[in-house]
Short mmCIF file of C-alpha atoms in Angstrom, two decimals:
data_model
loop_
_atom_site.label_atom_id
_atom_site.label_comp_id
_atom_site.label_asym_id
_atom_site.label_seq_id
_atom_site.Cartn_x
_atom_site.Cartn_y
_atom_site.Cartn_z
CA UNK L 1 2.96 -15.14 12.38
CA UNK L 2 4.11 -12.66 9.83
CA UNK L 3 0.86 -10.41 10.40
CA UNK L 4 0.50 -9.87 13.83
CA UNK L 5 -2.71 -8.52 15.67
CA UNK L 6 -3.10 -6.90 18.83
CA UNK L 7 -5.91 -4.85 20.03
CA UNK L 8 -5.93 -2.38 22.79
CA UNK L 9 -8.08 1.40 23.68
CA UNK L 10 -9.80 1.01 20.92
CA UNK L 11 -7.00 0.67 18.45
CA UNK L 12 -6.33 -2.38 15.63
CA UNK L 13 -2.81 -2.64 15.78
CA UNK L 14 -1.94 -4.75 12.37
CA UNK L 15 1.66 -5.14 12.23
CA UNK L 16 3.80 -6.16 9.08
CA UNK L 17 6.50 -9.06 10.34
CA UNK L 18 8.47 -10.35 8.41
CA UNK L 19 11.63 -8.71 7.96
CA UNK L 20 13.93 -11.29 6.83
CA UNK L 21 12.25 -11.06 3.73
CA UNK L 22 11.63 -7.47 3.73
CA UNK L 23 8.25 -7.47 4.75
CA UNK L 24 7.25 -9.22 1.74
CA UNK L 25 3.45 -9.60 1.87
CA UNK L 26 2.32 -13.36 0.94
CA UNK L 27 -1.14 -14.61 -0.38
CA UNK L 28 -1.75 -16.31 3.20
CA UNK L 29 -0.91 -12.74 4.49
CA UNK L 30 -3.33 -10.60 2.78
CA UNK L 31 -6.07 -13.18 3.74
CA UNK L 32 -5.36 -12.48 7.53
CA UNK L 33 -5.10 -8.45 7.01
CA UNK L 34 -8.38 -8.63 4.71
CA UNK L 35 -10.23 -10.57 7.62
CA UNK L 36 -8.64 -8.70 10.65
CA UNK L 37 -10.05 -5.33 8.64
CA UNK L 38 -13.55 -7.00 7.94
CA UNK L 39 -14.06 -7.93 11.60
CA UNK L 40 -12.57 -4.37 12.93
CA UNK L 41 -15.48 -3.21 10.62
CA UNK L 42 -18.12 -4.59 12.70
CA UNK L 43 -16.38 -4.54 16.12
CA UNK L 44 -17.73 -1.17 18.62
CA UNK L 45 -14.52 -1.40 20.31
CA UNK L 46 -12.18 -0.60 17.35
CA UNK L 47 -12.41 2.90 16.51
CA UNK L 48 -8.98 3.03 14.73
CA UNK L 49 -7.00 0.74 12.54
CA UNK L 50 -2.64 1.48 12.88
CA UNK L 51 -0.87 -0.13 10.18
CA UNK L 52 2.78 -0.86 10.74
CA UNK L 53 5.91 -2.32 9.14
CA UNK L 54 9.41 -3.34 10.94
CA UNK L 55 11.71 -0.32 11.76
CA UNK L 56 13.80 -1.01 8.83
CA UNK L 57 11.15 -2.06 5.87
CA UNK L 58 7.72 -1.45 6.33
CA UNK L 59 7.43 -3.81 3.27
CA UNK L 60 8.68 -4.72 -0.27
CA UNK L 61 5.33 -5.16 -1.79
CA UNK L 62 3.83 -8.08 -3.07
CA UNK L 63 5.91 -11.53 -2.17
CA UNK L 64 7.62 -12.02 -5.96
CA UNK L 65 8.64 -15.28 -5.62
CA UNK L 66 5.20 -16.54 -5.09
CA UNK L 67 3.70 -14.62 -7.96
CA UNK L 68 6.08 -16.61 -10.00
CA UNK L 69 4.76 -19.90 -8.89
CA UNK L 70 0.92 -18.95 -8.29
CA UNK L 71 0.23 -15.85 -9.73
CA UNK L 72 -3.64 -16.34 -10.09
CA UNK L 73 -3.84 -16.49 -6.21
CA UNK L 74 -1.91 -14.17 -5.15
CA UNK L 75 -3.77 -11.90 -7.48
CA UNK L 76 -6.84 -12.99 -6.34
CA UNK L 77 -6.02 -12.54 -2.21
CA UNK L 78 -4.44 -8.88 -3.35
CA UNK L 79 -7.25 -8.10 -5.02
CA UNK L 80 -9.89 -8.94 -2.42
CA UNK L 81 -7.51 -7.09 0.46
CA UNK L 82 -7.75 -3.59 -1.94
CA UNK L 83 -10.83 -4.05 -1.84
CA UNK L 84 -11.52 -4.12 1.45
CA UNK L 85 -8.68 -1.48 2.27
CA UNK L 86 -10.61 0.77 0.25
CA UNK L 87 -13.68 0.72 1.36
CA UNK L 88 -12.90 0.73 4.91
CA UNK L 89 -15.44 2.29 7.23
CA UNK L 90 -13.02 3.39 9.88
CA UNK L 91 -9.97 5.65 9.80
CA UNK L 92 -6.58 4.20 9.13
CA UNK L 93 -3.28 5.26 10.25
CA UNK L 94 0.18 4.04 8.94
CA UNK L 95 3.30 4.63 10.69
CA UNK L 96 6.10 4.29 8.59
CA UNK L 97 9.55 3.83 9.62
CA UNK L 98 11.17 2.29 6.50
CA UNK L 99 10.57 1.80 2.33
CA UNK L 100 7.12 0.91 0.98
CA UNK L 101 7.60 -0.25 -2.09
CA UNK L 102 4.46 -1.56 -5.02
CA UNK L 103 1.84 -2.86 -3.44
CA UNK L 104 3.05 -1.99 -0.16
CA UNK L 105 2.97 1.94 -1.33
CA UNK L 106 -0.53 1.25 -2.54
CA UNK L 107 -1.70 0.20 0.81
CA UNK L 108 -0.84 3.52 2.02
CA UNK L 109 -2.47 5.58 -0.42
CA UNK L 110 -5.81 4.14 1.23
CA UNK L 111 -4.71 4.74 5.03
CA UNK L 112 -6.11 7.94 5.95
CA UNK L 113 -2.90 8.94 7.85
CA UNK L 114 0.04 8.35 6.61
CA UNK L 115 2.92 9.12 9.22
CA UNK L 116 6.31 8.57 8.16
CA UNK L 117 9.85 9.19 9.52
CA UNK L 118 12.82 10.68 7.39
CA UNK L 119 13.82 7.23 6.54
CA UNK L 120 10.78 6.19 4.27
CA UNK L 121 11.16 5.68 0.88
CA UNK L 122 8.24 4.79 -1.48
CA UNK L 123 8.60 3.49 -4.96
CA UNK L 124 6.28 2.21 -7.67
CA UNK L 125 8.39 -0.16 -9.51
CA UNK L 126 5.67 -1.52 -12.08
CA UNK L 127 7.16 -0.29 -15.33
CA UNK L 128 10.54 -1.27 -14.55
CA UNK L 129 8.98 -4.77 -14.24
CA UNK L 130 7.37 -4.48 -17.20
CA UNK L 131 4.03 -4.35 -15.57
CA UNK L 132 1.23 -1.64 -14.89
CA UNK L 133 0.25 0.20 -11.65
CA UNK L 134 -3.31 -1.25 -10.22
CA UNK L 135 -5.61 -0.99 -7.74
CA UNK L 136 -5.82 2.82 -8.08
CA UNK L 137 -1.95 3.87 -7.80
CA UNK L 138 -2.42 6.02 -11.09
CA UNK L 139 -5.76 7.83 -10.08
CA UNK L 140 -4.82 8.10 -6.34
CA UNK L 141 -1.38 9.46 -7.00
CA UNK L 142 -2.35 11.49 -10.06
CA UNK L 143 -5.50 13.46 -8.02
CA UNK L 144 -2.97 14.40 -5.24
CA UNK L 145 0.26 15.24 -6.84
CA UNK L 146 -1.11 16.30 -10.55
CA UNK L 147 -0.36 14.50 -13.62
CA UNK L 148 3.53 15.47 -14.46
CA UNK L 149 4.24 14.36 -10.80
CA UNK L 150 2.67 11.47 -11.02
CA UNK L 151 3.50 10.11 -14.53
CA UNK L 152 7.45 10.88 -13.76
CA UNK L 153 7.57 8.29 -10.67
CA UNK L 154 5.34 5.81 -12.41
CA UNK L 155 6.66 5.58 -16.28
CA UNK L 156 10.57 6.06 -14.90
CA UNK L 157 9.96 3.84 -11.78
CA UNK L 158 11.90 6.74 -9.74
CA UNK L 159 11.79 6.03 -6.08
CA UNK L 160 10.33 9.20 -3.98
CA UNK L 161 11.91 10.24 -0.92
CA UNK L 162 10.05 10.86 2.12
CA UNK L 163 10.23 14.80 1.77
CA UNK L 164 9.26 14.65 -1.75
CA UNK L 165 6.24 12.02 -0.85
CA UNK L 166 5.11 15.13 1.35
CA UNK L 167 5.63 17.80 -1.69
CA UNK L 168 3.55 15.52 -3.50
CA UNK L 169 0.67 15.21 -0.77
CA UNK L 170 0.91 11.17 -0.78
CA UNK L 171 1.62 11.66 2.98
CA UNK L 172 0.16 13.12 5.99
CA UNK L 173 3.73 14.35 7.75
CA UNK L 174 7.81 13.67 7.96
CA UNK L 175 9.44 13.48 11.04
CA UNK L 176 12.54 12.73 12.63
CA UNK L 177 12.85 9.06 13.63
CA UNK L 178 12.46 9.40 17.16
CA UNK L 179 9.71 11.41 17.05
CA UNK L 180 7.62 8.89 14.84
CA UNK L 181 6.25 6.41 17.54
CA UNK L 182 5.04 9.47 19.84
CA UNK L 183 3.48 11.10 17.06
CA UNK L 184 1.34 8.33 15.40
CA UNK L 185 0.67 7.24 19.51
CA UNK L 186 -0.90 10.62 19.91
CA UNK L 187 -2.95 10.48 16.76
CA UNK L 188 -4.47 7.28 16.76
CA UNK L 189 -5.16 7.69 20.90
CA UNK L 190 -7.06 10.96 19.55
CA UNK L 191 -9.09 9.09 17.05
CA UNK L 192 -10.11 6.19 19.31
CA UNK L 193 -11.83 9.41 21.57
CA UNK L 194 -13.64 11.12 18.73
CA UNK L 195 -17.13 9.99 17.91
CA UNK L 196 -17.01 6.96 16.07
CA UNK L 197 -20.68 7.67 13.92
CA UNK L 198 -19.76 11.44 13.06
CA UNK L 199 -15.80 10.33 12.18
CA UNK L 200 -16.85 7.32 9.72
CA UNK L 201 -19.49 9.47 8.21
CA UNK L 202 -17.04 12.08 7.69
CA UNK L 203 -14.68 9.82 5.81
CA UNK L 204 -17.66 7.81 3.90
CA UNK L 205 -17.95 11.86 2.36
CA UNK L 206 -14.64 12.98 1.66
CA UNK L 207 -13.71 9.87 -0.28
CA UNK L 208 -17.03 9.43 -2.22
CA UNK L 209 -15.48 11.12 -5.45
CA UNK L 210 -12.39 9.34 -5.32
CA UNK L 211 -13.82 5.82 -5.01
CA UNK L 212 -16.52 6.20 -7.40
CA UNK L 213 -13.71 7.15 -10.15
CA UNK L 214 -11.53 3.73 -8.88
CA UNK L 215 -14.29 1.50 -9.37
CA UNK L 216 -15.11 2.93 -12.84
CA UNK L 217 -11.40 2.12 -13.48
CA UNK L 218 -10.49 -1.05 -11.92
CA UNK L 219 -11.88 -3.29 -14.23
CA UNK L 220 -9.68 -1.86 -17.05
CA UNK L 221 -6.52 -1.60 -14.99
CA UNK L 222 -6.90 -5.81 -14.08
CA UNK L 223 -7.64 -6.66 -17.94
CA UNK L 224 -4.09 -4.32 -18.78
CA UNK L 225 -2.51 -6.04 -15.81
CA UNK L 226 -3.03 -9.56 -16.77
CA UNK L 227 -2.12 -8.91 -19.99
CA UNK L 228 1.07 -7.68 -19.30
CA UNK L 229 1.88 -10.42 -16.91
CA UNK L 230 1.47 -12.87 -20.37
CA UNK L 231 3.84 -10.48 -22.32
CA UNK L 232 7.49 -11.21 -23.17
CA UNK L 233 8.56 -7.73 -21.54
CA UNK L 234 7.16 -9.48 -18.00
CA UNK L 235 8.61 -12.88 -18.69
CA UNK L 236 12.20 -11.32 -19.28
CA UNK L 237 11.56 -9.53 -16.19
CA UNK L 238 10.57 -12.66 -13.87
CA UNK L 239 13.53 -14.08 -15.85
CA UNK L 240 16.28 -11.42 -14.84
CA UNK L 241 14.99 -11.69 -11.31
CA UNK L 242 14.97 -15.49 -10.90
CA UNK L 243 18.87 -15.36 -12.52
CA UNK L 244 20.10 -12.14 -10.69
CA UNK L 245 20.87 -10.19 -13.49
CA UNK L 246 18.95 -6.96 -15.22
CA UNK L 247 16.24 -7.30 -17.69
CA UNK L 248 17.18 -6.88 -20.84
CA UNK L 249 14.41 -4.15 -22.56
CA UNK L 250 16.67 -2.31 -25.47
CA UNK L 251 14.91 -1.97 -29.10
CA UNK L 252 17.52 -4.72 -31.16
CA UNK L 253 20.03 -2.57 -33.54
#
């Protein structure tokens, strides 16, 4: 099972397992996180959701290969997880051990906590693979770090450390390795205490502003995606990548 699910004190734990691909998240996968979040939305005796990865990778985004071969339904099962992610009535926490890259990044701009150990790295790689950022990445990471910030890890595809992911206010806190497990333990055993009413009503308000701008937005950032998955640029990309070698982007002489 490469998502597993566990529930115990009032805690969702939805675990990211499959590390001998890098956590690479599959169609089949995002169907069983999208319906393990919808029932946890309904179910008194989650209070919390804790989103995990494998101590090494918490995951290299979306699963490439399959985009290749069936790119309409991958997109389709991404799209309907965001969109459940998003509007997610209960708090989220992420404990992060490893990189997040893409999609996987993405995922943890909608988690409410994001925990992460020195270790973490976070990249969004779109541009680099000739594609554009979606489900909110721009607008999320441009209303917390500001626009410079945001548009120098985007258009150059520069990875972001784990110290500079806190600079930039795209994560809740660093800490040392072996401090990470106690940490996001004592959180998430915190949350699943709290009222449940008062702390989903609380969240409902903060993010009102924030989702009300990503809907307004999403329908232009899936026409721009899809068109840039027909271009050349994204062909030569899914080229390079098939034939291990670098995409070739220069302006001809």
């Amino acid at each position: 099972m490469a998502i597993q699910i566990t529930q115990a004190l009032g805690i969702l734990h939805m675990t990211i397992e499959r590390a001998d691909r890098r956590n690479t998240i599959t169609s089949d996968m995002f169907r069983t996180m999208t319906d393990a979040l919808l029932d946890a939305a309904t179910d008194p005796k989650v209070r919390v959701v804790l989103l995990k990865g494998h101590e090494t990778v918490f995951s290299a985004g979306m699963d490439l290969e399959e985009r290749m071969r069936s790119p309409e339904a991958i997109t389709a099962a991404a799209e309907r997880f965001f969109d459940v992610l998003r509007t997610f009535p209960k708090p989220i926490v992420a404990q992060v051990s490893g990189p997040a890259v893409g999609d996987a990044f993405t995922m943890l701009l909608y988690c409410d906590f994001v925990y992460c150990s020195t270790r973490a790295l976070f990249s969004v790689p779109s541009v680099a693979l000739a594609l554009t950022p979606r489900f909110g990445t721009g607008y999320v990471m441009t209303a917390a770090a500001g626009y410079p910030k945001a548009a120098e890890k985007i258009l150059l595809s520069e990875p972001i450390s784990a110290d500079e992911a806190e600079a930039m206010r795209l994560v809740t806190a660093v800490v040392e390795p072996d401090d990470l497990e106690m940490l996001v333990a004592s959180k998430t055993a915190r949350l699943a205490v709290l009222p449940p009413e008062a702390v989903a009503a609380s969240k409902r308000l903060l993010r009102m502003a924030r989702d009300a701008a990503i809907e307004a937005q999403s329908a232009e950032e899936r026409s721009v995606f899809a068109e840039r998955m027909a271009s050349g640029e994204a062909k030569e990309a899914a080229a390079a990548f098939l034939e291990g070698r670098k995409p070739v982007f220069a302006p001809e002489e």
